[in-house]
Amino acid sequence: MTVAIRATDLVKSYSQGVRALDGVTLEVNSGEVLVVMGPSGSGKSTLIRTFNGLETLDGGALDVLGVSLDATHGERQVLAIRKRVGMVFQQFNLFPHLSILDNITLAPIKVQQRAKASAEQRAMELLDQMGIREQAYKYPAQLSGGQQQRVAIARALALDPEVMLFDEPTSALDPERVKEVLDAMRQLAKGGMTMVVVTHELSFAREVADRVMFMDRGQVVETSDPETFFSNAREERSRRFLNQMQH
Amino acid sequence: MNRWLDRGITLLLLALLGWAGWSMLHWLLLGADWSVVTTNLPLYAVGSFPADQRWRPLLWMAALITLTLLTLVGPKHGWLRRWLPLFWIVMAPLGLWFLAGGLGLLPVGTRSWGGLTLTLLLTGGSGALALPLGILLALGRRSDLPVLRWSSAAYIELMRAVPLIAVLFFGQLLIPLFLPPGLEINRVLRALVAFALFAAAYIAEDVRGGLQAIPPTQREAAAVLGLSPRQSLQLVVLPQALRVALPSLTNQAVGLLQNTSLMAILGLVELLGISRSLLANPAFIGRYLEVYLWLAAVYWLACTAMALLARHLEVQLDPARSAS
Ligand SMILES: Nc1ncnc2c1ncn2[C@@H]1O[C@H](COP(=O)(O)OP(=O)(O)OP(=O)(O)O)[C@@H](O)[C@H]1O
Ligand SMILES: [Mg+2]
């Protein structure tokens, strides 16, 4: 089994001396789904944002798909990694001035230099896969939140990434829209995509995750398979968190 | 009690309005002599351009009017609509070539340029120059390089602290000093450049406001897709920022048109310059009211056309407009 992401003792602190990451060590295997949970401010976003160079590190070693992204990495490594790692944000972050189709084809055309026709064909396939083919010529503001988030997933997939990062992809959605996005992610996981997912959706984690990692105050508290984590978590802090979540 | 006061005020205002309207009508019908306008229409249109070459400015203005109409009420789709932006871009250089001559056209000196043609050319030319310069200044002001940031800010603040008329005079005197000896650029071009340098500072501030309105998450989304900082700016941030800045940019454009009248002080015979020279002519002595009313009407028409074009652009660029 090959390792997609290997992080050793990651340290990141912001200006006020807060340690957002305080010695995080983890491995994500190819084809694996890792769900990251933890209370607000525990460093979940900071962690997955280091995986594609959106945050720089202050210490530790980070290897993503064979490229080193540690404290000394350069602009070239970051660009190389971003073409191979897709990311989906909580707030979708679609480009409001571009149609859905143009949102998805922008990077394939401008970054991968693909021909417009083939990029559009691939975009339509992805929209089909997400169940929103008929929205292709609309603009983001004309879509519901759930539809926008599925466009965002399609946009990330259009670069044929080897790893997908999700930062609370359903937290900004109405409850009745959450399922359509989670279903799309389930399908992706079934297809063997390597995924790191920050989420508070317990049922998704239980069903889809290969492993669940629990973080608190910038540290990894425990990493377990979902069954152990949800029924019989090793650490007291994890159990307290789960208790709060279920009420 | 109060009601009587209201009625009294209303009546008084009506009486005043009626009296003003009546005197105006009386003057228009009996007192006004429009010969100062009607006999000088060619002057108002093209200045003292040589009669046998007048077709050049006239053709250019006709093209401008056609383009305006095509943009506002022309076909909504098809090749013509797609080529419109390009046509607009070439209008200013085309006008300059048509007036100056060369490249197969008879050269005509700037002293013969004038009237509405010159007003429109000054507006369009300085606007076309000021917009890219203003965008660069706005980007410079937000740059990571301190030198670039400070010099952009200093330039913008300096230009905004100096009155336009001073910039115009400096332009006439200073621009020749910066040019290599032997290379001389004409008065109109000097005025146009000075005007653009001034307007760019204001445009930069409008564009900066637009840039600030775009959330940093847009840049992040672009970066995550592997777009370079430059692509992110070009394809994601700037198009949105300019859309936000468009209403204020329209204001700048209308201001630009009206401020071209200051060039009369530099001796350029654009619309106001022509009017002043006509009023100095003994044949039309005292015809101030006619001339300035006419002038007001022409400016109003041009400004309205510009406002309509800007409104049209705003609708075109609205991301939420119904997809078609
Ligand atoms: N740009 C920043 N500047 C300063 N401090 C920051 C910044 N971003 C995050 N932090 C701090 O770093 C810590 C970790 O933040 P992070 O956003 O990674 O948490 P999180 O687990 O994603 O929380 P949430 O569930 O609320 O999204 C927090 O204490 C936060 O206040
Ligand atoms: Mg977060």
Coordinates of C-alpha atoms and ligand atoms in Angstrom, one line a residue:
Chain A
M1 CA 0.0 0.0 0.0
T2 CA 1.4 3.4 -0.9
V3 CA 1.3 6.4 1.3
A4 CA -0.4 9.5 -0.1
I5 CA 0.3 11.9 2.7
R6 CA 2.9 11.5 5.4
A7 CA 3.1 14.2 8.2
T8 CA 5.6 14.1 11.0
D9 CA 5.5 16.4 14.0
L10 CA 3.8 19.4 12.2
V11 CA 4.0 22.7 14.0
K12 CA 2.2 25.9 13.0
S13 CA 1.6 28.9 15.2
Y14 CA -0.1 32.2 14.4
S15 CA 1.1 35.6 15.5
Q16 CA -0.5 35.7 19.0
G17 CA 1.5 32.6 20.0
V18 CA -1.5 30.2 19.5
R19 CA -0.3 26.8 18.4
A20 CA -2.8 25.8 15.8
L21 CA -0.8 22.6 15.1
D22 CA 1.2 21.3 18.0
G23 CA 3.1 18.2 16.8
V24 CA 0.7 16.5 14.5
T25 CA 1.8 13.1 13.0
L26 CA -0.3 11.1 10.6
E27 CA -0.3 9.0 7.5
V28 CA -3.0 8.7 4.8
N29 CA -2.8 5.7 2.5
S30 CA -3.8 5.8 -1.1
G31 CA -7.5 5.0 -1.6
E32 CA -8.2 5.7 2.1
V33 CA -10.9 8.0 3.5
L34 CA -9.7 9.7 6.7
V35 CA -12.3 11.7 8.6
V36 CA -11.0 14.4 10.9
M37 CA -13.2 15.5 13.9
G38 CA -12.7 17.8 16.8
P39 CA -14.1 20.9 18.5
S40 CA -14.0 24.4 17.0
G41 CA -10.5 25.8 16.9
S42 CA -8.8 22.5 17.3
G43 CA -6.7 23.0 14.1
K44 CA -8.6 20.8 11.6
S45 CA -8.8 23.5 8.9
T46 CA -5.2 24.5 9.5
L47 CA -4.1 20.9 9.1
I48 CA -5.7 20.1 5.8
R49 CA -4.8 23.5 4.4
T50 CA -1.1 22.6 4.9
F51 CA -1.7 19.6 2.6
N52 CA -1.9 21.8 -0.5
G53 CA 0.3 24.7 0.7
L54 CA -2.5 27.1 1.6
E55 CA -0.8 27.4 5.0
T56 CA 2.9 27.3 5.6
L57 CA 4.5 25.3 8.4
D58 CA 6.8 26.4 11.2
G59 CA 8.2 22.9 11.8
G60 CA 7.9 19.2 11.0
A61 CA 8.1 17.2 7.8
L62 CA 5.3 16.9 5.3
D63 CA 5.3 14.7 2.2
V64 CA 2.3 14.9 -0.2
L65 CA 2.3 12.5 -3.1
G66 CA 6.1 12.3 -3.0
V67 CA 6.6 16.1 -2.9
S68 CA 8.0 17.7 0.2
L69 CA 5.9 20.6 1.6
D70 CA 7.9 21.3 4.8
A71 CA 8.8 24.8 6.2
T72 CA 11.3 25.4 3.4
H73 CA 9.2 24.4 0.4
G74 CA 9.2 26.7 -2.6
E75 CA 6.5 28.0 -5.0
R76 CA 7.2 25.3 -7.5
Q77 CA 6.4 22.4 -5.2
V78 CA 3.2 24.1 -4.2
L79 CA 2.0 24.5 -7.8
A80 CA 3.0 20.9 -8.6
I81 CA 0.9 19.6 -5.6
R82 CA -2.1 21.8 -6.3
K83 CA -2.6 20.2 -9.7
R84 CA -2.8 16.8 -8.1
V85 CA -4.8 17.7 -4.9
G86 CA -8.4 18.9 -5.1
M87 CA -10.0 21.0 -2.3
V88 CA -13.6 21.8 -1.4
F89 CA -14.4 24.6 1.0
Q90 CA -17.2 25.1 3.5
Q91 CA -18.4 28.2 1.6
F92 CA -18.2 26.6 -1.9
N93 CA -16.1 29.6 -3.3
L94 CA -17.4 29.3 -6.8
F95 CA -16.5 32.2 -9.2
P96 CA -19.7 34.2 -9.3
H97 CA -18.8 35.9 -12.7
L98 CA -18.5 32.6 -14.5
S99 CA -21.1 30.2 -15.6
I100 CA -21.2 26.7 -14.0
L101 CA -19.5 25.2 -17.0
D102 CA -16.8 27.9 -17.1
N103 CA -16.2 27.5 -13.4
I104 CA -15.4 23.8 -14.0
T105 CA -13.3 24.2 -17.2
L106 CA -11.3 27.3 -16.1
A107 CA -8.4 25.3 -14.6
P108 CA -8.3 22.4 -17.1
I109 CA -8.0 25.0 -19.9
K110 CA -5.7 27.5 -18.2
V111 CA -3.6 25.2 -16.0
Q112 CA -3.6 21.9 -17.9
Q113 CA -3.8 23.5 -21.4
R114 CA -6.6 21.1 -22.4
A115 CA -8.6 21.8 -25.5
K116 CA -11.9 23.7 -24.7
A117 CA -14.1 21.0 -26.3
S118 CA -12.6 18.1 -24.4
A119 CA -12.6 20.1 -21.1
E120 CA -16.3 20.9 -21.6
Q121 CA -17.1 17.3 -22.4
R122 CA -15.4 16.2 -19.2
A123 CA -17.2 18.9 -17.3
M124 CA -20.5 17.7 -18.5
E125 CA -19.7 14.1 -17.5
L126 CA -18.8 15.4 -14.0
L127 CA -22.0 17.4 -13.8
D128 CA -23.9 14.3 -14.8
Q129 CA -22.2 12.3 -12.1
M130 CA -23.2 15.0 -9.6
G131 CA -26.7 14.9 -10.9
I132 CA -26.9 18.6 -12.0
R133 CA -26.2 18.4 -15.8
E134 CA -29.1 20.8 -16.5
Q135 CA -27.4 23.6 -14.5
A136 CA -24.4 23.9 -16.8
Y137 CA -25.3 27.3 -18.3
K138 CA -26.5 29.0 -15.2
Y139 CA -24.5 31.2 -12.8
P140 CA -23.6 30.2 -9.2
A141 CA -26.1 32.7 -7.7
Q142 CA -28.9 30.9 -9.4
L143 CA -28.2 27.6 -7.7
S144 CA -29.1 26.3 -4.3
G145 CA -26.3 25.7 -1.7
G146 CA -26.3 22.0 -2.3
Q147 CA -26.1 22.4 -6.0
Q148 CA -23.3 24.9 -5.6
Q149 CA -21.3 22.6 -3.4
R150 CA -21.7 19.7 -6.0
V151 CA -20.4 22.1 -8.7
A152 CA -17.4 22.9 -6.4
I153 CA -16.7 19.1 -6.1
A154 CA -17.0 18.8 -9.9
R155 CA -14.6 21.7 -10.3
A156 CA -12.0 20.1 -8.1
L157 CA -12.4 16.7 -9.9
A158 CA -12.0 18.3 -13.3
L159 CA -8.2 18.3 -12.7
D160 CA -8.3 14.5 -12.1
P161 CA -6.7 14.9 -8.7
E162 CA -5.2 11.9 -6.8
V163 CA -6.3 13.3 -3.4
M164 CA -9.4 15.3 -2.4
L165 CA -9.5 17.5 0.7
F166 CA -12.9 18.5 2.2
D167 CA -13.2 21.2 4.9
E168 CA -16.6 21.0 6.4
P169 CA -18.3 20.7 3.0
T170 CA -21.9 20.5 4.4
S171 CA -21.7 22.9 7.3
A172 CA -23.1 25.9 5.3
L173 CA -26.0 23.9 3.9
D174 CA -29.7 23.6 4.9
P175 CA -30.3 20.2 6.6
E176 CA -32.3 19.0 3.7
R177 CA -29.5 19.7 1.3
V178 CA -26.8 17.9 3.2
K179 CA -27.7 14.5 1.9
E180 CA -27.2 15.3 -1.8
V181 CA -23.6 16.4 -1.1
L182 CA -22.8 13.5 1.2
D183 CA -24.1 11.1 -1.5
A184 CA -21.8 12.6 -4.0
M185 CA -18.9 12.2 -1.6
R186 CA -19.9 8.6 -0.8
Q187 CA -19.8 7.8 -4.5
L188 CA -16.4 9.3 -4.8
A189 CA -15.1 7.2 -1.9
K190 CA -16.5 4.0 -3.5
G191 CA -14.6 4.9 -6.6
G192 CA -11.4 4.6 -4.6
M193 CA -10.5 8.3 -4.2
T194 CA -8.1 9.2 -1.4
M195 CA -10.0 11.6 0.8
V196 CA -9.3 13.7 3.9
V197 CA -12.7 15.0 5.2
V198 CA -13.2 17.4 8.0
T199 CA -16.8 17.0 9.1
H200 CA -19.3 16.8 11.9
E201 CA -21.5 14.4 10.1
L202 CA -21.4 11.3 12.4
S203 CA -23.3 9.0 10.1
F204 CA -21.1 9.8 7.2
A205 CA -18.0 9.2 9.3
R206 CA -19.3 5.9 10.6
E207 CA -20.3 4.6 7.2
V208 CA -17.6 5.9 4.8
A209 CA -14.4 6.5 6.9
D210 CA -11.7 4.0 7.0
R211 CA -10.3 5.8 10.0
V212 CA -11.4 8.6 12.2
M213 CA -8.9 11.1 13.7
F214 CA -9.9 13.2 16.6
M215 CA -8.0 16.4 17.3
D216 CA -8.0 18.9 20.1
R217 CA -5.9 22.0 20.7
G218 CA -3.6 21.3 17.7
Q219 CA -2.9 17.8 18.8
V220 CA -4.0 14.3 17.6
V221 CA -5.9 12.8 20.5
E222 CA -6.6 9.5 18.9
T223 CA -7.0 7.7 15.5
S224 CA -9.2 4.7 15.3
D225 CA -11.4 2.7 12.9
P226 CA -14.9 4.2 13.0
E227 CA -16.5 1.3 14.9
T228 CA -14.1 1.6 17.8
F229 CA -14.2 5.4 17.7
F230 CA -18.0 5.7 17.9
S231 CA -18.8 2.8 20.3
N232 CA -15.7 2.5 22.4
A233 CA -13.4 5.5 22.0
R234 CA -10.1 5.1 23.8
E235 CA -9.7 8.6 25.1
E236 CA -11.8 10.4 27.6
R237 CA -11.7 13.6 25.6
S238 CA -13.1 11.9 22.5
R239 CA -15.9 10.3 24.5
R240 CA -16.9 13.7 25.9
F241 CA -16.9 15.3 22.4
L242 CA -19.0 12.5 21.0
N243 CA -21.4 12.8 23.9
Q244 CA -21.9 16.5 23.2
M245 CA -22.3 15.8 19.5
Q246 CA -25.1 13.3 20.1
H247 CA -27.2 15.7 22.2
Chain B
M1 CA -53.5 76.8 10.0
N2 CA -50.7 74.7 8.7
R3 CA -52.7 73.7 5.7
W4 CA -53.1 77.3 4.7
L5 CA -49.4 77.8 4.9
D6 CA -48.8 74.7 2.7
R7 CA -51.3 76.0 0.1
G8 CA -49.7 79.4 0.2
I9 CA -46.2 78.0 -0.4
T10 CA -47.5 75.7 -3.2
L11 CA -49.2 78.7 -4.9
L12 CA -46.1 80.8 -4.6
L13 CA -43.9 78.2 -6.1
L14 CA -46.3 77.6 -9.0
A15 CA -46.4 81.3 -9.7
L16 CA -42.6 81.5 -9.7
L17 CA -42.3 78.4 -12.0
G18 CA -45.0 79.8 -14.3
W19 CA -43.3 83.2 -14.5
A20 CA -39.9 81.6 -15.2
G21 CA -41.4 79.3 -17.8
W22 CA -43.3 82.2 -19.5
S23 CA -40.2 84.4 -19.7
M24 CA -38.1 81.5 -21.0
L25 CA -40.7 80.8 -23.7
H26 CA -41.1 84.4 -24.5
W27 CA -37.3 84.7 -25.0
L28 CA -37.1 81.5 -27.0
L29 CA -39.8 82.6 -29.4
L30 CA -39.2 86.3 -29.7
G31 CA -35.8 87.2 -28.2
A32 CA -33.5 84.3 -29.2
D33 CA -31.4 84.5 -32.3
W34 CA -30.1 81.0 -33.1
S35 CA -28.1 82.1 -36.2
V36 CA -24.9 81.9 -34.0
V37 CA -25.6 78.2 -33.8
T38 CA -27.1 77.4 -37.2
T39 CA -24.5 79.2 -39.2
N40 CA -21.6 77.7 -37.3
L41 CA -22.7 74.0 -37.1
P42 CA -19.6 72.8 -39.0
L43 CA -17.4 74.7 -36.6
Y44 CA -19.1 73.1 -33.7
A45 CA -18.8 69.7 -35.2
V46 CA -15.2 69.7 -36.5
G47 CA -13.6 73.0 -35.7
S48 CA -11.6 74.7 -38.5
F49 CA -10.7 71.4 -40.1
P50 CA -9.9 71.9 -43.9
A51 CA -13.2 71.8 -45.8
D52 CA -12.0 69.1 -48.2
Q53 CA -10.9 66.9 -45.4
R54 CA -14.0 67.4 -43.2
W55 CA -15.3 63.9 -44.1
R56 CA -12.6 62.4 -41.8
P57 CA -13.9 63.7 -38.5
L58 CA -17.5 63.5 -39.7
L59 CA -17.0 59.8 -40.7
W60 CA -15.4 59.1 -37.3
M61 CA -18.3 60.7 -35.4
A62 CA -20.7 58.8 -37.5
A63 CA -18.9 55.6 -36.7
L64 CA -19.1 56.5 -33.0
I65 CA -22.8 57.1 -33.2
T66 CA -23.4 53.9 -35.1
L67 CA -21.4 52.0 -32.6
T68 CA -23.3 53.5 -29.7
L69 CA -26.7 52.7 -31.3
L70 CA -25.5 49.2 -32.2
T71 CA -24.4 48.6 -28.7
L72 CA -27.7 49.9 -27.1
V73 CA -30.3 48.6 -29.5
G74 CA -28.5 46.4 -32.0
P75 CA -28.9 42.6 -32.3
K76 CA -28.5 40.8 -29.0
H77 CA -26.5 37.9 -30.5
G78 CA -24.3 36.9 -33.4
W79 CA -20.9 37.9 -34.7
L80 CA -21.6 41.6 -34.5
R81 CA -22.2 41.5 -30.8
R82 CA -19.0 39.6 -30.2
W83 CA -16.9 42.0 -32.2
L84 CA -18.3 45.2 -30.5
P85 CA -15.7 45.3 -27.7
L86 CA -12.9 45.3 -30.3
F87 CA -14.6 48.1 -32.3
W88 CA -14.8 50.2 -29.2
I89 CA -11.2 49.7 -28.4
V90 CA -10.0 50.8 -31.8
M91 CA -12.2 54.0 -31.8
A92 CA -9.7 56.2 -30.0
P93 CA -6.6 55.3 -32.1
L94 CA -8.7 55.5 -35.2
G95 CA -9.9 59.0 -34.3
L96 CA -6.3 60.1 -33.7
W97 CA -5.3 58.8 -37.1
F98 CA -8.2 60.3 -38.9
L99 CA -7.5 63.7 -37.5
A100 CA -3.8 63.8 -37.6
G101 CA -3.5 62.1 -41.0
G102 CA -0.4 60.3 -42.3
L103 CA -0.4 56.7 -43.5
G104 CA -2.1 57.7 -46.7
L105 CA -4.2 60.6 -45.3
L106 CA -3.2 64.2 -45.7
P107 CA -1.6 65.4 -42.5
V108 CA -3.6 68.1 -40.6
G109 CA -2.1 70.1 -37.8
T110 CA -3.6 70.2 -34.3
R111 CA -4.5 73.9 -34.6
S112 CA -7.2 72.8 -37.0
W113 CA -8.7 70.2 -34.7
G114 CA -11.7 71.3 -32.8
G115 CA -15.4 71.2 -31.8
L116 CA -17.3 68.1 -30.7
T117 CA -14.8 65.9 -32.5
L118 CA -12.0 67.1 -30.3
T119 CA -14.1 66.9 -27.2
L120 CA -14.9 63.3 -27.9
L121 CA -11.4 62.4 -28.9
L122 CA -10.0 63.9 -25.7
T123 CA -12.5 62.0 -23.6
G124 CA -12.1 58.7 -25.4
G125 CA -8.3 59.0 -25.8
S126 CA -7.6 60.0 -22.2
G127 CA -10.1 57.5 -20.9
A128 CA -8.5 54.6 -22.9
L129 CA -5.1 55.6 -21.5
A130 CA -6.2 56.3 -18.0
L131 CA -8.1 53.0 -17.4
P132 CA -5.1 50.6 -17.8
L133 CA -2.9 53.0 -15.9
G134 CA -5.4 53.3 -13.1
I135 CA -5.7 49.5 -12.8
L136 CA -1.9 49.2 -12.7
L137 CA -1.7 51.9 -10.0
A138 CA -4.5 50.2 -7.9
L139 CA -2.6 46.9 -8.2
G140 CA 0.7 48.7 -7.3
R141 CA -0.9 50.1 -4.2
R142 CA -1.7 46.6 -3.0
S143 CA 1.6 45.1 -4.1
D144 CA 3.9 43.1 -1.8
L145 CA 6.8 45.2 -2.9
P146 CA 7.1 48.2 -0.6
V147 CA 8.7 50.4 -3.2
L148 CA 5.9 49.8 -5.7
R149 CA 3.3 50.3 -3.0
W150 CA 4.7 53.6 -1.7
S151 CA 5.3 55.1 -5.1
S152 CA 1.8 54.2 -6.3
A153 CA 0.3 55.6 -3.2
A154 CA 2.4 58.8 -3.5
Y155 CA 1.5 59.2 -7.1
I156 CA -2.2 58.8 -6.4
E157 CA -2.3 61.1 -3.4
L158 CA -0.2 63.8 -5.2
M159 CA -2.5 63.8 -8.3
R160 CA -5.6 64.0 -6.1
A161 CA -4.2 66.9 -4.2
V162 CA -3.5 69.0 -7.3
P163 CA -6.2 70.8 -9.2
L164 CA -6.7 69.5 -12.8
I165 CA -6.0 72.8 -14.4
A166 CA -2.6 72.9 -12.7
V167 CA -1.8 69.4 -14.0
L168 CA -2.9 70.5 -17.5
F169 CA -0.5 73.5 -17.4
F170 CA 2.3 71.4 -16.0
G171 CA 1.6 68.8 -18.7
Q172 CA 2.1 71.4 -21.5
L173 CA 5.4 72.5 -19.9
L174 CA 6.8 69.4 -18.4
I175 CA 6.0 66.5 -20.8
P176 CA 8.4 67.9 -23.5
L177 CA 11.2 67.9 -20.9
F178 CA 10.8 64.1 -20.4
L179 CA 11.0 63.4 -24.1
P180 CA 14.2 62.8 -25.9
P181 CA 15.3 66.0 -27.8
G182 CA 14.0 66.0 -31.3
L183 CA 10.9 64.1 -30.5
E184 CA 8.0 66.6 -30.2
I185 CA 4.5 65.7 -29.4
N186 CA 1.6 68.0 -30.3
R187 CA -0.5 70.1 -28.0
V188 CA -3.5 67.9 -28.1
L189 CA -1.5 64.8 -27.3
R190 CA 0.2 66.6 -24.4
A191 CA -3.2 67.7 -23.0
L192 CA -4.5 64.2 -23.5
V193 CA -1.6 62.6 -21.7
A194 CA -1.8 65.1 -18.8
F195 CA -5.5 64.5 -18.6
A196 CA -5.0 60.7 -18.5
L197 CA -2.3 61.0 -15.8
F198 CA -4.7 62.9 -13.7
A199 CA -7.8 60.7 -14.3
A200 CA -5.7 57.6 -13.6
A201 CA -5.3 58.5 -9.9
Y202 CA -9.1 58.7 -9.4
I203 CA -9.7 55.5 -11.5
A204 CA -7.1 53.7 -9.3
E205 CA -9.0 54.5 -6.2
D206 CA -12.3 53.2 -7.7
V207 CA -10.5 50.0 -8.8
R208 CA -8.9 49.7 -5.4
G209 CA -12.4 49.8 -3.9
G210 CA -13.5 47.1 -6.3
L211 CA -10.5 44.9 -5.4
Q212 CA -11.2 45.3 -1.7
A213 CA -14.8 44.1 -2.3
I214 CA -13.6 40.7 -3.6
P215 CA -13.2 38.3 -0.7
P216 CA -9.8 36.7 -0.3
T217 CA -11.5 33.3 -0.5
Q218 CA -11.8 33.9 -4.3
R219 CA -8.0 34.1 -4.6
E220 CA -7.7 31.0 -2.5
A221 CA -10.2 29.0 -4.6
A222 CA -8.2 30.0 -7.7
A223 CA -4.9 29.1 -6.1
V224 CA -6.2 25.7 -5.0
L225 CA -7.0 25.0 -8.7
G226 CA -3.3 25.6 -9.6
L227 CA -3.9 29.0 -11.2
S228 CA -0.8 31.2 -10.8
P229 CA -1.2 34.5 -8.9
R230 CA -1.2 36.3 -12.2
Q231 CA -3.9 34.1 -13.7
S232 CA -5.9 34.4 -10.5
L233 CA -5.8 38.2 -10.8
Q234 CA -6.6 38.2 -14.6
L235 CA -9.3 35.6 -14.7
V236 CA -10.9 35.7 -11.2
V237 CA -10.2 38.9 -9.2
L238 CA -10.0 41.7 -11.7
P239 CA -13.2 40.9 -13.7
Q240 CA -15.2 40.9 -10.5
A241 CA -13.4 44.0 -9.1
L242 CA -14.1 46.0 -12.3
R243 CA -17.7 45.0 -12.2
V244 CA -18.0 46.3 -8.7
A245 CA -16.1 49.5 -9.7
L246 CA -18.2 50.1 -12.8
P247 CA -20.7 52.6 -11.4
S248 CA -17.9 54.8 -10.0
L249 CA -16.0 54.4 -13.2
T250 CA -19.0 55.7 -15.1
N251 CA -19.0 58.8 -12.9
Q252 CA -15.3 59.3 -13.8
A253 CA -16.1 58.9 -17.5
V254 CA -18.8 61.5 -17.4
G255 CA -16.6 63.8 -15.3
L256 CA -13.8 63.3 -17.9
L257 CA -16.1 64.5 -20.7
Q258 CA -17.2 67.6 -18.8
N259 CA -13.6 68.4 -17.7
T260 CA -12.4 68.5 -21.3
S261 CA -13.9 72.0 -21.3
L262 CA -10.9 73.1 -19.2
M263 CA -8.8 72.6 -22.3
A264 CA -10.3 75.7 -23.6
I265 CA -8.0 77.6 -21.2
L266 CA -5.0 75.9 -22.9
G267 CA -6.2 77.3 -26.2
L268 CA -7.7 74.1 -27.6
V269 CA -10.8 74.9 -29.5
E270 CA -13.0 72.0 -28.3
L271 CA -16.7 72.7 -27.7
L272 CA -16.2 75.4 -25.1
G273 CA -13.2 76.9 -26.9
I274 CA -15.2 77.2 -30.1
S275 CA -18.0 78.9 -28.2
R276 CA -15.7 81.4 -26.7
S277 CA -14.1 82.3 -29.9
L278 CA -17.5 82.7 -31.5
L279 CA -18.7 85.0 -28.7
A280 CA -15.6 87.1 -29.3
N281 CA -16.7 87.6 -32.9
P282 CA -18.4 91.0 -33.4
A283 CA -21.1 89.4 -35.6
F284 CA -22.4 87.3 -32.7
I285 CA -21.8 89.8 -29.9
G286 CA -24.0 89.2 -26.8
R287 CA -25.4 85.9 -27.8
Y288 CA -24.3 84.3 -24.6
L289 CA -27.5 82.6 -23.7
E290 CA -28.1 81.0 -27.0
V291 CA -24.5 79.6 -27.2
Y292 CA -24.4 78.3 -23.6
L293 CA -27.9 76.7 -23.9
W294 CA -26.8 75.0 -27.1
L295 CA -23.6 73.9 -25.4
A296 CA -25.5 72.5 -22.4
A297 CA -27.7 70.5 -24.7
V298 CA -24.8 69.0 -26.6
Y299 CA -23.0 68.0 -23.4
W300 CA -26.2 66.7 -21.9
L301 CA -26.7 64.5 -25.0
A302 CA -23.2 63.1 -24.9
C303 CA -23.3 62.5 -21.1
T304 CA -26.7 60.7 -21.4
A305 CA -25.3 58.5 -24.2
M306 CA -22.4 57.6 -22.0
A307 CA -24.6 56.9 -19.0
L308 CA -26.8 54.6 -21.1
L309 CA -23.7 52.7 -22.4
A310 CA -22.5 52.2 -18.9
R311 CA -25.9 51.0 -17.7
H312 CA -25.9 48.6 -20.6
L313 CA -22.4 47.3 -19.6
E314 CA -23.6 46.8 -16.0
V315 CA -26.5 44.6 -17.1
Q316 CA -24.2 42.7 -19.5
L317 CA -21.8 41.9 -16.7
D318 CA -24.4 41.0 -14.1
P319 CA -23.6 37.4 -13.1
A320 CA -27.1 36.8 -12.0
R321 CA -28.8 37.8 -15.2
S322 CA -30.9 35.1 -16.6
A323 CA -28.8 32.7 -18.6
S324 CA -29.4 32.6 -22.3
Ligands
LIG1 N1 -5.5 33.4 10.1 C1 -5.4 33.2 11.4 N2 -4.8 34.1 12.3 C2 -4.7 33.8 13.6 N3 -5.1 32.7 14.2 C3 -5.8 31.8 13.4 C4 -5.9 32.0 12.0 N4 -6.6 30.9 11.5 C5 -6.8 30.1 12.6 N5 -6.3 30.6 13.7 C6 -6.3 30.0 15.0 O1 -5.8 28.7 15.0 C7 -6.5 27.8 15.7 C8 -7.0 26.6 14.8 O2 -7.9 27.1 13.9 P1 -8.6 26.2 12.8 O3 -9.4 27.1 11.9 O4 -7.6 25.3 12.2 O5 -9.6 25.4 13.7 P2 -10.8 24.4 13.2 O6 -10.6 23.1 13.9 O7 -10.9 24.3 11.7 O8 -12.1 25.1 13.8 P3 -13.6 25.2 13.2 O9 -14.2 23.9 13.5 O10 -14.2 26.3 13.9 O11 -13.5 25.4 11.7 C9 -7.6 28.5 16.4 O12 -7.2 28.9 17.7 C10 -7.8 29.8 15.6 O13 -8.2 30.9 16.4
MG2 MG -12.3 25.0 10.2

